[in-house]
């Protein structure tokens, strides 16, 4: 039987592993997996990169909100949320009310190193590198941290670097969540 709150929201900065860990977590729990970025791209038939370039960030954020409202409380689903999604308006309140929130916490230094390798598809950072990227991560994470840290569960992920470590982390989290009734 379904538990009443079987939506698991993974939140955190870009590059914190929400999508890769989320997929494994969903598999381990027998849940569906949804990545809000991919969902938005499919729903609005446009890549996020192009959305930012042609329509602007405000339009992307409105679309993110539409999708959030569509997905709220969806049963037996792990949702990897875009890094900025919980930080707009009352979004974090909605996540807290409708499911279990898990924050993958990571230091700005490690995030910046990771993002250097995968920034091309991310419009807010694709043109930044080195010190500039680190400064952006530091200040944006500084603004977002008070919101992210309202999550029910907080997991430090600085030490998780390889795919195997991500997999082991997902399995541990799945075990923990099963013990909580998910
Ligand atoms: C963003 C994070 C991205 C994506 C968009 C903006 C942000 O999602 O939604 O590029 O503002 O932090 P990921 O966290 O999945 O990379």
PDB file of C-alpha atoms and ligand atoms in Angstrom:
ATOM      1  CA  UNK A   1       0.000   0.000   0.000  1.00  0.00           C
ATOM      2  CA  UNK A   2       1.236   3.520  -0.727  1.00  0.00           C
ATOM      3  CA  UNK A   3       2.401   5.667   2.150  1.00  0.00           C
ATOM      4  CA  UNK A   4       0.544   9.013   2.199  1.00  0.00           C
ATOM      5  CA  UNK A   5       3.700  11.069   1.493  1.00  0.00           C
ATOM      6  CA  UNK A   6       5.636   9.022  -0.988  1.00  0.00           C
ATOM      7  CA  UNK A   7       7.217  11.877  -2.896  1.00  0.00           C
ATOM      8  CA  UNK A   8      10.915  12.280  -2.208  1.00  0.00           C
ATOM      9  CA  UNK A   9      12.384  15.611  -3.256  1.00  0.00           C
ATOM     10  CA  UNK A  10      16.149  15.807  -3.680  1.00  0.00           C
ATOM     11  CA  UNK A  11      17.344  19.365  -3.355  1.00  0.00           C
ATOM     12  CA  UNK A  12      20.705  21.080  -3.538  1.00  0.00           C
ATOM     13  CA  UNK A  13      23.079  23.019  -5.734  1.00  0.00           C
ATOM     14  CA  UNK A  14      23.891  22.133  -9.351  1.00  0.00           C
ATOM     15  CA  UNK A  15      26.482  19.381  -9.448  1.00  0.00           C
ATOM     16  CA  UNK A  16      25.544  17.819  -6.112  1.00  0.00           C
ATOM     17  CA  UNK A  17      24.490  14.529  -7.712  1.00  0.00           C
ATOM     18  CA  UNK A  18      20.693  14.834  -7.374  1.00  0.00           C
ATOM     19  CA  UNK A  19      20.015  13.229 -10.751  1.00  0.00           C
ATOM     20  CA  UNK A  20      22.532  10.374 -10.677  1.00  0.00           C
ATOM     21  CA  UNK A  21      21.848   9.452  -7.055  1.00  0.00           C
ATOM     22  CA  UNK A  22      18.124  10.042  -7.583  1.00  0.00           C
ATOM     23  CA  UNK A  23      17.926   7.496 -10.397  1.00  0.00           C
ATOM     24  CA  UNK A  24      19.623   4.821  -8.299  1.00  0.00           C
ATOM     25  CA  UNK A  25      17.527   5.713  -5.260  1.00  0.00           C
ATOM     26  CA  UNK A  26      14.308   5.417  -7.263  1.00  0.00           C
ATOM     27  CA  UNK A  27      15.400   2.025  -8.663  1.00  0.00           C
ATOM     28  CA  UNK A  28      16.270   0.756  -5.199  1.00  0.00           C
ATOM     29  CA  UNK A  29      12.882   1.812  -3.799  1.00  0.00           C
ATOM     30  CA  UNK A  30      10.895   0.721  -6.857  1.00  0.00           C
ATOM     31  CA  UNK A  31       9.814   4.355  -7.333  1.00  0.00           C
ATOM     32  CA  UNK A  32       9.544   6.425 -10.491  1.00  0.00           C
ATOM     33  CA  UNK A  33      12.252   9.021 -11.138  1.00  0.00           C
ATOM     34  CA  UNK A  34      11.652  12.539 -12.432  1.00  0.00           C
ATOM     35  CA  UNK A  35      14.237  15.252 -13.049  1.00  0.00           C
ATOM     36  CA  UNK A  36      12.478  18.629 -13.116  1.00  0.00           C
ATOM     37  CA  UNK A  37      14.921  20.053 -15.692  1.00  0.00           C
ATOM     38  CA  UNK A  38      14.223  17.202 -18.123  1.00  0.00           C
ATOM     39  CA  UNK A  39      10.504  17.407 -17.361  1.00  0.00           C
ATOM     40  CA  UNK A  40      10.476  21.131 -18.202  1.00  0.00           C
ATOM     41  CA  UNK A  41      12.412  20.546 -21.427  1.00  0.00           C
ATOM     42  CA  UNK A  42       9.937  17.876 -22.552  1.00  0.00           C
ATOM     43  CA  UNK A  43       6.835  19.757 -21.429  1.00  0.00           C
ATOM     44  CA  UNK A  44       7.841  23.026 -23.144  1.00  0.00           C
ATOM     45  CA  UNK A  45       9.751  21.370 -26.007  1.00  0.00           C
ATOM     46  CA  UNK A  46      12.816  23.516 -25.525  1.00  0.00           C
ATOM     47  CA  UNK A  47      16.240  23.008 -24.005  1.00  0.00           C
ATOM     48  CA  UNK A  48      16.884  24.958 -20.804  1.00  0.00           C
ATOM     49  CA  UNK A  49      19.896  26.539 -22.440  1.00  0.00           C
ATOM     50  CA  UNK A  50      17.677  27.885 -25.233  1.00  0.00           C
ATOM     51  CA  UNK A  51      14.960  28.933 -22.774  1.00  0.00           C
ATOM     52  CA  UNK A  52      17.443  31.151 -20.936  1.00  0.00           C
ATOM     53  CA  UNK A  53      18.844  32.479 -24.220  1.00  0.00           C
ATOM     54  CA  UNK A  54      15.569  33.266 -25.983  1.00  0.00           C
ATOM     55  CA  UNK A  55      12.941  33.750 -23.273  1.00  0.00           C
ATOM     56  CA  UNK A  56      15.132  34.624 -20.286  1.00  0.00           C
ATOM     57  CA  UNK A  57      15.516  33.271 -16.776  1.00  0.00           C
ATOM     58  CA  UNK A  58      12.184  34.710 -15.554  1.00  0.00           C
ATOM     59  CA  UNK A  59      10.299  32.572 -18.089  1.00  0.00           C
ATOM     60  CA  UNK A  60      12.272  29.492 -17.052  1.00  0.00           C
ATOM     61  CA  UNK A  61      11.425  30.166 -13.391  1.00  0.00           C
ATOM     62  CA  UNK A  62       7.708  30.497 -14.254  1.00  0.00           C
ATOM     63  CA  UNK A  63       7.876  27.189 -16.082  1.00  0.00           C
ATOM     64  CA  UNK A  64       9.674  25.635 -13.150  1.00  0.00           C
ATOM     65  CA  UNK A  65       6.786  26.757 -10.936  1.00  0.00           C
ATOM     66  CA  UNK A  66       4.138  25.332 -13.291  1.00  0.00           C
ATOM     67  CA  UNK A  67       5.917  21.988 -13.300  1.00  0.00           C
ATOM     68  CA  UNK A  68       6.365  22.055  -9.527  1.00  0.00           C
ATOM     69  CA  UNK A  69       2.616  22.517  -9.077  1.00  0.00           C
ATOM     70  CA  UNK A  70       1.928  19.663 -11.501  1.00  0.00           C
ATOM     71  CA  UNK A  71       4.240  17.282  -9.692  1.00  0.00           C
ATOM     72  CA  UNK A  72       3.469  18.179  -6.060  1.00  0.00           C
ATOM     73  CA  UNK A  73       2.798  15.086  -4.003  1.00  0.00           C
ATOM     74  CA  UNK A  74       3.023  12.657  -6.922  1.00  0.00           C
ATOM     75  CA  UNK A  75       3.111   9.193  -5.385  1.00  0.00           C
ATOM     76  CA  UNK A  76       6.056   6.811  -5.211  1.00  0.00           C
ATOM     77  CA  UNK A  77       8.367   9.162  -7.043  1.00  0.00           C
ATOM     78  CA  UNK A  78      11.868  10.488  -6.480  1.00  0.00           C
ATOM     79  CA  UNK A  79      12.129  14.021  -7.873  1.00  0.00           C
ATOM     80  CA  UNK A  80      15.516  15.635  -8.527  1.00  0.00           C
ATOM     81  CA  UNK A  81      14.749  19.356  -8.408  1.00  0.00           C
ATOM     82  CA  UNK A  82      16.668  22.044 -10.301  1.00  0.00           C
ATOM     83  CA  UNK A  83      19.106  23.891  -8.028  1.00  0.00           C
ATOM     84  CA  UNK A  84      17.049  27.087  -7.965  1.00  0.00           C
ATOM     85  CA  UNK A  85      13.600  25.484  -7.700  1.00  0.00           C
ATOM     86  CA  UNK A  86      13.210  25.395  -3.881  1.00  0.00           C
ATOM     87  CA  UNK A  87      14.393  29.005  -3.615  1.00  0.00           C
ATOM     88  CA  UNK A  88      11.621  30.772  -5.527  1.00  0.00           C
ATOM     89  CA  UNK A  89       8.768  32.214  -3.468  1.00  0.00           C
ATOM     90  CA  UNK A  90       7.082  29.630  -1.260  1.00  0.00           C
ATOM     91  CA  UNK A  91       8.407  26.614  -3.196  1.00  0.00           C
ATOM     92  CA  UNK A  92      10.295  25.188  -0.215  1.00  0.00           C
ATOM     93  CA  UNK A  93       7.119  25.347   1.901  1.00  0.00           C
ATOM     94  CA  UNK A  94       5.278  23.383  -0.774  1.00  0.00           C
ATOM     95  CA  UNK A  95       8.019  20.744  -0.929  1.00  0.00           C
ATOM     96  CA  UNK A  96       8.073  20.382   2.863  1.00  0.00           C
ATOM     97  CA  UNK A  97       4.290  20.013   2.986  1.00  0.00           C
ATOM     98  CA  UNK A  98       3.908  17.506   0.180  1.00  0.00           C
ATOM     99  CA  UNK A  99       6.810  15.103   0.562  1.00  0.00           C
ATOM    100  CA  UNK A 100      10.122  14.236   2.119  1.00  0.00           C
ATOM    101  CA  UNK A 101      12.920  16.682   1.336  1.00  0.00           C
ATOM    102  CA  UNK A 102      16.551  15.563   1.263  1.00  0.00           C
ATOM    103  CA  UNK A 103      19.332  18.127   0.887  1.00  0.00           C
ATOM    104  CA  UNK A 104      22.627  16.990  -0.615  1.00  0.00           C
ATOM    105  CA  UNK A 105      25.029  19.415   1.029  1.00  0.00           C
ATOM    106  CA  UNK A 106      28.348  20.140  -0.647  1.00  0.00           C
ATOM    107  CA  UNK A 107      31.048  22.779  -0.158  1.00  0.00           C
ATOM    108  CA  UNK A 108      31.451  25.559  -2.765  1.00  0.00           C
ATOM    109  CA  UNK A 109      35.036  24.436  -3.534  1.00  0.00           C
ATOM    110  CA  UNK A 110      33.984  20.901  -4.419  1.00  0.00           C
ATOM    111  CA  UNK A 111      30.914  22.057  -6.323  1.00  0.00           C
ATOM    112  CA  UNK A 112      33.010  24.477  -8.384  1.00  0.00           C
ATOM    113  CA  UNK A 113      35.505  21.720  -9.249  1.00  0.00           C
ATOM    114  CA  UNK A 114      32.704  19.369 -10.291  1.00  0.00           C
ATOM    115  CA  UNK A 115      30.847  22.031 -12.246  1.00  0.00           C
ATOM    116  CA  UNK A 116      33.926  22.967 -14.240  1.00  0.00           C
ATOM    117  CA  UNK A 117      33.489  19.572 -15.957  1.00  0.00           C
ATOM    118  CA  UNK A 118      29.777  19.760 -16.667  1.00  0.00           C
ATOM    119  CA  UNK A 119      28.882  23.430 -16.995  1.00  0.00           C
ATOM    120  CA  UNK A 120      28.200  23.544 -20.731  1.00  0.00           C
ATOM    121  CA  UNK A 121      24.495  22.702 -20.425  1.00  0.00           C
ATOM    122  CA  UNK A 122      23.953  25.023 -17.450  1.00  0.00           C
ATOM    123  CA  UNK A 123      23.162  28.564 -18.567  1.00  0.00           C
ATOM    124  CA  UNK A 124      23.911  30.279 -15.248  1.00  0.00           C
ATOM    125  CA  UNK A 125      27.528  29.068 -15.197  1.00  0.00           C
ATOM    126  CA  UNK A 126      28.549  28.028 -18.690  1.00  0.00           C
ATOM    127  CA  UNK A 127      30.603  31.160 -19.306  1.00  0.00           C
ATOM    128  CA  UNK A 128      32.310  31.167 -15.907  1.00  0.00           C
ATOM    129  CA  UNK A 129      35.510  29.434 -14.945  1.00  0.00           C
ATOM    130  CA  UNK A 130      38.111  29.260 -12.210  1.00  0.00           C
ATOM    131  CA  UNK A 131      37.826  32.004  -9.593  1.00  0.00           C
ATOM    132  CA  UNK A 132      34.738  33.480 -11.228  1.00  0.00           C
ATOM    133  CA  UNK A 133      32.880  30.171 -11.045  1.00  0.00           C
ATOM    134  CA  UNK A 134      33.924  29.645  -7.424  1.00  0.00           C
ATOM    135  CA  UNK A 135      32.813  33.174  -6.480  1.00  0.00           C
ATOM    136  CA  UNK A 136      29.429  32.560  -8.156  1.00  0.00           C
ATOM    137  CA  UNK A 137      28.944  29.238  -6.353  1.00  0.00           C
ATOM    138  CA  UNK A 138      29.958  30.785  -3.011  1.00  0.00           C
ATOM    139  CA  UNK A 139      27.566  33.709  -3.243  1.00  0.00           C
ATOM    140  CA  UNK A 140      24.627  31.786  -4.748  1.00  0.00           C
ATOM    141  CA  UNK A 141      25.004  28.919  -2.287  1.00  0.00           C
ATOM    142  CA  UNK A 142      25.270  31.489   0.521  1.00  0.00           C
ATOM    143  CA  UNK A 143      21.848  32.841  -0.477  1.00  0.00           C
ATOM    144  CA  UNK A 144      20.321  29.400  -0.935  1.00  0.00           C
ATOM    145  CA  UNK A 145      21.787  27.539   2.037  1.00  0.00           C
ATOM    146  CA  UNK A 146      19.209  28.840   4.581  1.00  0.00           C
ATOM    147  CA  UNK A 147      16.448  27.538   2.307  1.00  0.00           C
ATOM    148  CA  UNK A 148      18.067  24.202   1.421  1.00  0.00           C
ATOM    149  CA  UNK A 149      18.857  23.545   5.063  1.00  0.00           C
ATOM    150  CA  UNK A 150      15.165  23.564   5.968  1.00  0.00           C
ATOM    151  CA  UNK A 151      15.076  20.062   4.422  1.00  0.00           C
ATOM    152  CA  UNK A 152      13.987  17.233   6.695  1.00  0.00           C
ATOM    153  CA  UNK A 153      17.108  15.224   5.931  1.00  0.00           C
ATOM    154  CA  UNK A 154      20.535  16.705   5.216  1.00  0.00           C
ATOM    155  CA  UNK A 155      23.294  14.526   3.806  1.00  0.00           C
ATOM    156  CA  UNK A 156      26.882  15.758   3.336  1.00  0.00           C
ATOM    157  CA  UNK A 157      28.210  14.627  -0.018  1.00  0.00           C
ATOM    158  CA  UNK A 158      31.668  16.235  -0.214  1.00  0.00           C
ATOM    159  CA  UNK A 159      33.346  12.835   0.098  1.00  0.00           C
ATOM    160  CA  UNK A 160      31.227  11.158  -2.576  1.00  0.00           C
ATOM    161  CA  UNK A 161      33.118  11.454  -5.820  1.00  0.00           C
ATOM    162  CA  UNK A 162      33.099   8.217  -7.835  1.00  0.00           C
ATOM    163  CA  UNK A 163      30.095   6.556  -9.459  1.00  0.00           C
ATOM    164  CA  UNK A 164      30.518   3.588  -7.080  1.00  0.00           C
ATOM    165  CA  UNK A 165      30.413   5.906  -4.072  1.00  0.00           C
ATOM    166  CA  UNK A 166      27.267   7.544  -5.451  1.00  0.00           C
ATOM    167  CA  UNK A 167      25.696   4.117  -5.878  1.00  0.00           C
ATOM    168  CA  UNK A 168      26.615   3.078  -2.323  1.00  0.00           C
ATOM    169  CA  UNK A 169      25.215   6.367  -1.001  1.00  0.00           C
ATOM    170  CA  UNK A 170      21.949   5.809  -2.917  1.00  0.00           C
ATOM    171  CA  UNK A 171      21.637   2.262  -1.511  1.00  0.00           C
ATOM    172  CA  UNK A 172      22.227   3.510   2.063  1.00  0.00           C
ATOM    173  CA  UNK A 173      19.681   6.271   1.628  1.00  0.00           C
ATOM    174  CA  UNK A 174      17.169   3.780   0.206  1.00  0.00           C
ATOM    175  CA  UNK A 175      17.648   1.545   3.234  1.00  0.00           C
ATOM    176  CA  UNK A 176      17.140   4.473   5.557  1.00  0.00           C
ATOM    177  CA  UNK A 177      13.998   5.587   3.738  1.00  0.00           C
ATOM    178  CA  UNK A 178      12.569   2.059   3.692  1.00  0.00           C
ATOM    179  CA  UNK A 179      13.036   1.994   7.460  1.00  0.00           C
ATOM    180  CA  UNK A 180      10.966   5.189   7.585  1.00  0.00           C
ATOM    181  CA  UNK A 181       8.158   3.474   5.676  1.00  0.00           C
ATOM    182  CA  UNK A 182       8.889   4.505   2.069  1.00  0.00           C
TER     183      UNK A 182
HETATM  184  C1  LIG B   1      19.812  26.032 -11.967  1.00  0.00           C
HETATM  185  C2  LIG B   1      20.049  24.686 -11.841  1.00  0.00           C
HETATM  186  C3  LIG B   1      19.848  23.741 -12.948  1.00  0.00           C
HETATM  187  C4  LIG B   1      18.778  24.262 -13.908  1.00  0.00           C
HETATM  188  C5  LIG B   1      19.082  25.648 -14.364  1.00  0.00           C
HETATM  189  C6  LIG B   1      19.241  26.636 -13.202  1.00  0.00           C
HETATM  190  C7  LIG B   1      20.094  26.924 -10.802  1.00  0.00           C
HETATM  191  O1  LIG B   1      19.450  22.493 -12.430  1.00  0.00           O
HETATM  192  O2  LIG B   1      17.517  24.197 -13.310  1.00  0.00           O
HETATM  193  O3  LIG B   1      20.248  25.601 -15.130  1.00  0.00           O
HETATM  194  O4  LIG B   1      19.649  28.088 -10.793  1.00  0.00           O
HETATM  195  O5  LIG B   1      20.752  26.455  -9.839  1.00  0.00           O
HETATM  196  P1  LIG B   1      20.464  21.407 -11.746  1.00  0.00           P
HETATM  197  O6  LIG B   1      20.584  21.755 -10.299  1.00  0.00           O
HETATM  198  O7  LIG B   1      19.741  20.111 -11.944  1.00  0.00           O
HETATM  199  O8  LIG B   1      21.748  21.477 -12.488  1.00  0.00           O
END
